[in-house]
Amino acid sequence: MVAQEFFASPDPASAGYQDGGNWVGVLFSVYNGVAAIAALALLPWLSRRLGKARTHMVCLLAGAAGYASFFLITDPQWLLLSEVASASHGPRSWPCPMRSLPAACHNPSLA
């Protein structure tokens, strides 16, 4: 999607497509870096202040905004902001609310 929509290069043999692929690598790096920082620092702090369920809700909304912004942004540089928002989305934070459930509710296959 990035190569086609932001670099106007649907052809895998073109230089623009390669530039788009390189930019996706940068975006994934930012996504993973922000997700790690959020999991280690931001989410525990936010969970103490808002509670686990509200923290999960905030993360889901931030992730939805990040993913939806891909359809609104026209400059590939601004996709970094989308990645920052989507990196804190719910799947990264689901263990926080799940820890508050009784032990019988946990699925051991997900551990």
Backbone as JSON Lines, residues from 0, in Angstrom:
{"i":0,"aa":"M","n":[0.83,-1.18,0.0],"ca":[0.0,0.0,0.0],"c":[0.87,1.25,0.0]}
{"i":1,"aa":"V","n":[1.93,1.25,0.79],"ca":[2.77,2.44,0.89],"c":[3.43,2.75,-0.45]}
{"i":2,"aa":"A","n":[3.99,1.76,-1.1],"ca":[4.65,1.99,-2.39],"c":[3.65,2.45,-3.44]}
{"i":3,"aa":"Q","n":[2.47,1.86,-3.44],"ca":[1.49,2.2,-4.45],"c":[0.85,3.56,-4.19]}
{"i":4,"aa":"E","n":[0.44,3.82,-2.95],"ca":[-0.31,5.04,-2.64],"c":[0.58,6.26,-2.4]}
{"i":5,"aa":"F","n":[1.72,6.06,-1.78],"ca":[2.54,7.21,-1.39],"c":[3.73,7.44,-2.31]}
{"i":6,"aa":"F","n":[4.16,6.41,-3.02],"ca":[5.29,6.54,-3.93],"c":[4.86,6.33,-5.39]}
{"i":7,"aa":"A","n":[3.56,6.15,-5.62],"ca":[2.98,5.99,-6.96],"c":[3.73,4.96,-7.79]}
{"i":8,"aa":"S","n":[4.06,3.85,-7.19],"ca":[4.85,2.82,-7.88],"c":[4.3,1.42,-7.59]}
{"i":9,"aa":"P","n":[3.34,0.96,-8.38],"ca":[2.84,-0.4,-8.17],"c":[3.75,-1.48,-8.77]}
{"i":10,"aa":"D","n":[4.72,-1.08,-9.58],"ca":[5.61,-2.03,-10.25],"c":[6.79,-2.39,-9.35]}
{"i":11,"aa":"P","n":[6.93,-3.64,-8.92],"ca":[8.02,-4.03,-8.03],"c":[9.42,-3.8,-8.59]}
{"i":12,"aa":"A","n":[9.54,-3.66,-9.89],"ca":[10.85,-3.44,-10.5],"c":[11.27,-1.97,-10.51]}
{"i":13,"aa":"S","n":[10.36,-1.06,-10.16],"ca":[10.67,0.37,-10.23],"c":[11.43,0.85,-9.0]}
{"i":14,"aa":"A","n":[12.13,1.94,-9.17],"ca":[12.89,2.54,-8.06],"c":[11.94,3.09,-6.99]}
{"i":15,"aa":"G","n":[10.81,3.64,-7.42],"ca":[9.84,4.15,-6.46],"c":[9.29,3.07,-5.56]}
{"i":16,"aa":"Y","n":[9.06,1.9,-6.12],"ca":[8.58,0.77,-5.33],"c":[9.63,0.37,-4.29]}
{"i":17,"aa":"Q","n":[10.88,0.37,-4.69],"ca":[11.97,0.05,-3.76],"c":[12.06,1.1,-2.67]}
{"i":18,"aa":"D","n":[11.89,2.37,-3.03],"ca":[11.88,3.43,-2.03],"c":[10.73,3.25,-1.04]}
{"i":19,"aa":"G","n":[9.57,2.86,-1.57],"ca":[8.42,2.58,-0.71],"c":[8.7,1.43,0.23]}
{"i":20,"aa":"G","n":[9.34,0.39,-0.27],"ca":[9.7,-0.75,0.57],"c":[10.68,-0.37,1.66]}
{"i":21,"aa":"N","n":[11.64,0.48,1.32],"ca":[12.59,0.96,2.32],"c":[11.88,1.8,3.37]}
{"i":22,"aa":"W","n":[10.91,2.6,2.95],"ca":[10.18,3.44,3.9],"c":[9.33,2.57,4.83]}
{"i":23,"aa":"V","n":[8.79,1.48,4.33],"ca":[8.03,0.55,5.19],"c":[8.95,-0.02,6.27]}
{"i":24,"aa":"G","n":[10.2,-0.29,5.93],"ca":[11.16,-0.76,6.94],"c":[11.37,0.26,8.04]}
{"i":25,"aa":"V","n":[11.45,1.53,7.66],"ca":[11.57,2.6,8.66],"c":[10.32,2.66,9.52]}
{"i":26,"aa":"L","n":[9.16,2.58,8.88],"ca":[7.89,2.63,9.63],"c":[7.77,1.48,10.62]}
{"i":27,"aa":"F","n":[8.16,0.27,10.2],"ca":[8.12,-0.87,11.11],"c":[9.08,-0.69,12.28]}
{"i":28,"aa":"S","n":[10.23,-0.1,12.02],"ca":[11.19,0.15,13.1],"c":[10.62,1.12,14.12]}
{"i":29,"aa":"V","n":[10.02,2.18,13.62],"ca":[9.39,3.16,14.52],"c":[8.27,2.5,15.31]}
{"i":30,"aa":"Y","n":[7.44,1.74,14.62],"ca":[6.33,1.05,15.27],"c":[6.82,0.17,16.43]}
{"i":31,"aa":"N","n":[7.83,-0.64,16.16],"ca":[8.32,-1.56,17.19],"c":[9.02,-0.81,18.32]}
{"i":32,"aa":"G","n":[9.75,0.23,18.01],"ca":[10.41,1.02,19.06],"c":[9.4,1.7,19.97]}
{"i":33,"aa":"V","n":[8.4,2.31,19.37],"ca":[7.38,2.99,20.18],"c":[6.57,1.97,20.98]}
{"i":34,"aa":"A","n":[6.26,0.83,20.38],"ca":[5.51,-0.21,21.11],"c":[6.29,-0.7,22.33]}
{"i":35,"aa":"A","n":[7.61,-0.86,22.18],"ca":[8.43,-1.3,23.32],"c":[8.44,-0.26,24.42]}
{"i":36,"aa":"I","n":[8.63,0.99,24.05],"ca":[8.64,2.07,25.05],"c":[7.28,2.19,25.72]}
{"i":37,"aa":"A","n":[6.22,2.09,24.92],"ca":[4.87,2.18,25.49],"c":[4.61,1.03,26.47]}
{"i":38,"aa":"A","n":[5.03,-0.16,26.11],"ca":[4.79,-1.32,26.98],"c":[5.57,-1.23,28.28]}
{"i":39,"aa":"L","n":[6.76,-0.67,28.21],"ca":[7.61,-0.61,29.41],"c":[7.38,0.62,30.27]}
{"i":40,"aa":"A","n":[6.98,1.72,29.67],"ca":[6.89,2.97,30.43],"c":[5.49,3.59,30.42]}
{"i":41,"aa":"L","n":[4.94,3.79,29.24],"ca":[3.68,4.52,29.14],"c":[2.48,3.74,29.67]}
{"i":42,"aa":"L","n":[2.33,2.49,29.28],"ca":[1.14,1.75,29.68],"c":[1.05,1.5,31.18]}
{"i":43,"aa":"P","n":[2.14,1.13,31.88],"ca":[2.02,0.99,33.33],"c":[1.64,2.3,34.01]}
{"i":44,"aa":"W","n":[2.23,3.4,33.56],"ca":[1.92,4.72,34.14],"c":[0.46,5.07,33.88]}
{"i":45,"aa":"L","n":[0.0,4.87,32.63],"ca":[-1.37,5.18,32.27],"c":[-2.35,4.27,33.02]}
{"i":46,"aa":"S","n":[-1.99,3.03,33.19],"ca":[-2.85,2.08,33.89],"c":[-3.04,2.46,35.36]}
{"i":47,"aa":"R","n":[-1.99,2.96,35.98],"ca":[-2.11,3.39,37.38],"c":[-3.04,4.6,37.5]}
{"i":48,"aa":"R","n":[-3.07,5.44,36.5],"ca":[-3.88,6.65,36.58],"c":[-5.31,6.46,36.1]}
{"i":49,"aa":"L","n":[-5.49,5.68,35.07],"ca":[-6.83,5.52,34.49],"c":[-7.5,4.21,34.85]}
{"i":50,"aa":"G","n":[-6.74,3.23,35.25],"ca":[-7.28,1.89,35.45],"c":[-7.02,1.06,34.19]}
{"i":51,"aa":"K","n":[-7.07,-0.24,34.37],"ca":[-6.7,-1.14,33.28],"c":[-7.69,-1.11,32.12]}
{"i":52,"aa":"A","n":[-8.96,-1.1,32.41],"ca":[-9.96,-1.12,31.34],"c":[-9.92,0.18,30.53]}
{"i":53,"aa":"R","n":[-9.81,1.31,31.21],"ca":[-9.74,2.59,30.49],"c":[-8.45,2.72,29.69]}
{"i":54,"aa":"T","n":[-7.36,2.2,30.24],"ca":[-6.1,2.21,29.5],"c":[-6.25,1.41,28.22]}
{"i":55,"aa":"H","n":[-6.88,0.27,28.31],"ca":[-7.11,-0.56,27.13],"c":[-7.96,0.19,26.1]}
{"i":56,"aa":"M","n":[-8.99,0.9,26.57],"ca":[-9.85,1.67,25.68],"c":[-9.06,2.8,25.0]}
{"i":57,"aa":"V","n":[-8.23,3.5,25.75],"ca":[-7.4,4.57,25.18],"c":[-6.46,4.01,24.11]}
{"i":58,"aa":"C","n":[-5.88,2.85,24.39],"ca":[-4.96,2.23,23.43],"c":[-5.69,1.81,22.16]}
{"i":59,"aa":"L","n":[-6.88,1.27,22.31],"ca":[-7.65,0.88,21.13],"c":[-8.02,2.1,20.29]}
{"i":60,"aa":"L","n":[-8.4,3.19,20.94],"ca":[-8.74,4.4,20.2],"c":[-7.53,5.01,19.51]}
{"i":61,"aa":"A","n":[-6.39,5.0,20.19],"ca":[-5.16,5.52,19.58],"c":[-4.77,4.67,18.38]}
{"i":62,"aa":"G","n":[-4.88,3.37,18.52],"ca":[-4.57,2.49,17.4],"c":[-5.5,2.69,16.22]}
{"i":63,"aa":"A","n":[-6.79,2.83,16.51],"ca":[-7.76,3.07,15.44],"c":[-7.47,4.38,14.72]}
{"i":64,"aa":"A","n":[-7.14,5.41,15.48],"ca":[-6.81,6.7,14.87],"c":[-5.55,6.59,14.01]}
{"i":65,"aa":"G","n":[-4.57,5.85,14.5],"ca":[-3.34,5.67,13.73],"c":[-3.58,4.94,12.43]}
{"i":66,"aa":"Y","n":[-4.35,3.86,12.49],"ca":[-4.63,3.1,11.27],"c":[-5.53,3.89,10.31]}
{"i":67,"aa":"A","n":[-6.51,4.59,10.84],"ca":[-7.41,5.38,9.98],"c":[-6.67,6.54,9.31]}
{"i":68,"aa":"S","n":[-5.66,7.06,9.96],"ca":[-4.94,8.2,9.39],"c":[-4.19,7.83,8.12]}
{"i":69,"aa":"F","n":[-3.93,6.54,7.88],"ca":[-3.3,6.12,6.63],"c":[-4.13,6.55,5.42]}
{"i":70,"aa":"F","n":[-5.44,6.64,5.6],"ca":[-6.32,7.02,4.5],"c":[-6.42,8.53,4.33]}
{"i":71,"aa":"L","n":[-5.96,9.28,5.31],"ca":[-6.07,10.74,5.25],"c":[-4.75,11.43,4.91]}
{"i":72,"aa":"I","n":[-3.66,10.78,5.2],"ca":[-2.34,11.38,5.01],"c":[-1.92,11.23,3.55]}
{"i":73,"aa":"T","n":[-1.29,12.29,3.03],"ca":[-0.81,12.23,1.64],"c":[0.72,12.27,1.55]}
{"i":74,"aa":"D","n":[1.39,12.69,2.6],"ca":[2.85,12.76,2.61],"c":[3.4,11.57,3.39]}
{"i":75,"aa":"P","n":[4.31,10.79,2.79],"ca":[4.81,9.59,3.49],"c":[5.54,9.91,4.8]}
{"i":76,"aa":"Q","n":[6.1,11.11,4.93],"ca":[6.77,11.48,6.18],"c":[5.79,11.49,7.35]}
{"i":77,"aa":"W","n":[4.55,11.87,7.09],"ca":[3.55,11.93,8.15],"c":[3.09,10.55,8.6]}
{"i":78,"aa":"L","n":[3.44,9.52,7.84],"ca":[3.09,8.16,8.27],"c":[3.8,7.78,9.57]}
{"i":79,"aa":"L","n":[4.88,8.47,9.88],"ca":[5.56,8.22,11.16],"c":[4.61,8.51,12.32]}
{"i":80,"aa":"L","n":[3.82,9.57,12.2],"ca":[2.84,9.89,13.24],"c":[1.79,8.79,13.35]}
{"i":81,"aa":"S","n":[1.38,8.25,12.23],"ca":[0.43,7.14,12.24],"c":[1.0,5.94,12.98]}
{"i":82,"aa":"E","n":[2.27,5.67,12.76],"ca":[2.91,4.54,13.42],"c":[3.02,4.75,14.92]}
{"i":83,"aa":"V","n":[3.29,5.97,15.34],"ca":[3.36,6.26,16.78],"c":[2.0,6.01,17.42]}
{"i":84,"aa":"A","n":[0.94,6.46,16.77],"ca":[-0.4,6.26,17.33],"c":[-0.79,4.79,17.32]}
{"i":85,"aa":"S","n":[-0.52,4.1,16.24],"ca":[-0.95,2.71,16.14],"c":[-0.08,1.76,16.96]}
{"i":86,"aa":"A","n":[1.13,2.18,17.34],"ca":[2.01,1.31,18.12],"c":[1.49,1.06,19.53]}
{"i":87,"aa":"S","n":[0.64,1.92,20.02],"ca":[0.14,1.73,21.38],"c":[-1.25,1.1,21.38]}
{"i":88,"aa":"H","n":[-1.63,0.45,20.28],"ca":[-2.98,-0.09,20.17],"c":[-3.2,-1.3,21.08]}
{"i":89,"aa":"G","n":[-4.43,-1.69,21.18],"ca":[-4.89,-2.7,22.11],"c":[-4.16,-4.02,22.17]}
{"i":90,"aa":"P","n":[-3.82,-4.67,21.04],"ca":[-3.16,-5.97,21.17],"c":[-1.87,-5.91,21.97]}
{"i":91,"aa":"R","n":[-1.2,-4.79,21.96],"ca":[-0.01,-4.65,22.78],"c":[-0.37,-4.49,24.26]}
{"i":92,"aa":"S","n":[-1.56,-4.0,24.53],"ca":[-1.92,-3.71,25.92],"c":[-2.92,-4.71,26.5]}
{"i":93,"aa":"W","n":[-3.34,-5.72,25.74],"ca":[-4.38,-6.6,26.27],"c":[-4.0,-7.31,27.54]}
{"i":94,"aa":"P","n":[-2.73,-7.62,27.83],"ca":[-2.45,-8.29,29.1],"c":[-2.77,-7.43,30.32]}
{"i":95,"aa":"C","n":[-2.74,-6.11,30.19],"ca":[-3.04,-5.26,31.35],"c":[-4.44,-5.51,31.89]}
{"i":96,"aa":"P","n":[-5.5,-5.39,31.07],"ca":[-6.83,-5.67,31.63],"c":[-7.02,-7.15,31.95]}
{"i":97,"aa":"M","n":[-6.35,-8.02,31.23],"ca":[-6.53,-9.45,31.46],"c":[-5.96,-9.88,32.81]}
{"i":98,"aa":"R","n":[-4.96,-9.17,33.32],"ca":[-4.39,-9.54,34.62],"c":[-5.37,-9.37,35.76]}
{"i":99,"aa":"S","n":[-6.39,-8.54,35.54],"ca":[-7.35,-8.31,36.62],"c":[-8.42,-9.4,36.69]}
{"i":100,"aa":"L","n":[-8.46,-10.31,35.71],"ca":[-9.44,-11.39,35.72],"c":[-8.99,-12.5,36.67]}
{"i":101,"aa":"P","n":[-9.92,-13.28,37.19],"ca":[-9.53,-14.42,38.02],"c":[-8.67,-15.39,37.22]}
{"i":102,"aa":"A","n":[-7.83,-16.14,37.92],"ca":[-6.9,-17.05,37.26],"c":[-7.63,-18.08,36.4]}
{"i":103,"aa":"A","n":[-8.83,-18.47,36.78],"ca":[-9.58,-19.46,36.0],"c":[-9.99,-18.94,34.63]}
{"i":104,"aa":"C","n":[-10.01,-17.62,34.46],"ca":[-10.42,-17.04,33.17],"c":[-9.28,-16.97,32.17]}
{"i":105,"aa":"H","n":[-8.06,-17.1,32.63],"ca":[-6.93,-16.99,31.71],"c":[-6.81,-18.24,30.84]}
{"i":106,"aa":"N","n":[-6.45,-18.01,29.62],"ca":[-6.24,-19.12,28.69],"c":[-4.76,-19.47,28.71]}
{"i":107,"aa":"P","n":[-4.38,-20.62,29.24],"ca":[-2.96,-20.96,29.34],"c":[-2.27,-21.09,27.99]}
{"i":108,"aa":"S","n":[-3.02,-21.34,26.94],"ca":[-2.39,-21.47,25.62],"c":[-1.9,-20.12,25.1]}
{"i":109,"aa":"L","n":[-2.36,-19.01,25.66],"ca":[-1.91,-17.68,25.24],"c":[-0.7,-17.21,26.01]}
{"i":110,"aa":"A","n":[-0.3,-17.92,27.05],"ca":[0.8,-17.48,27.89],"c":[2.13,-17.67,27.2]}
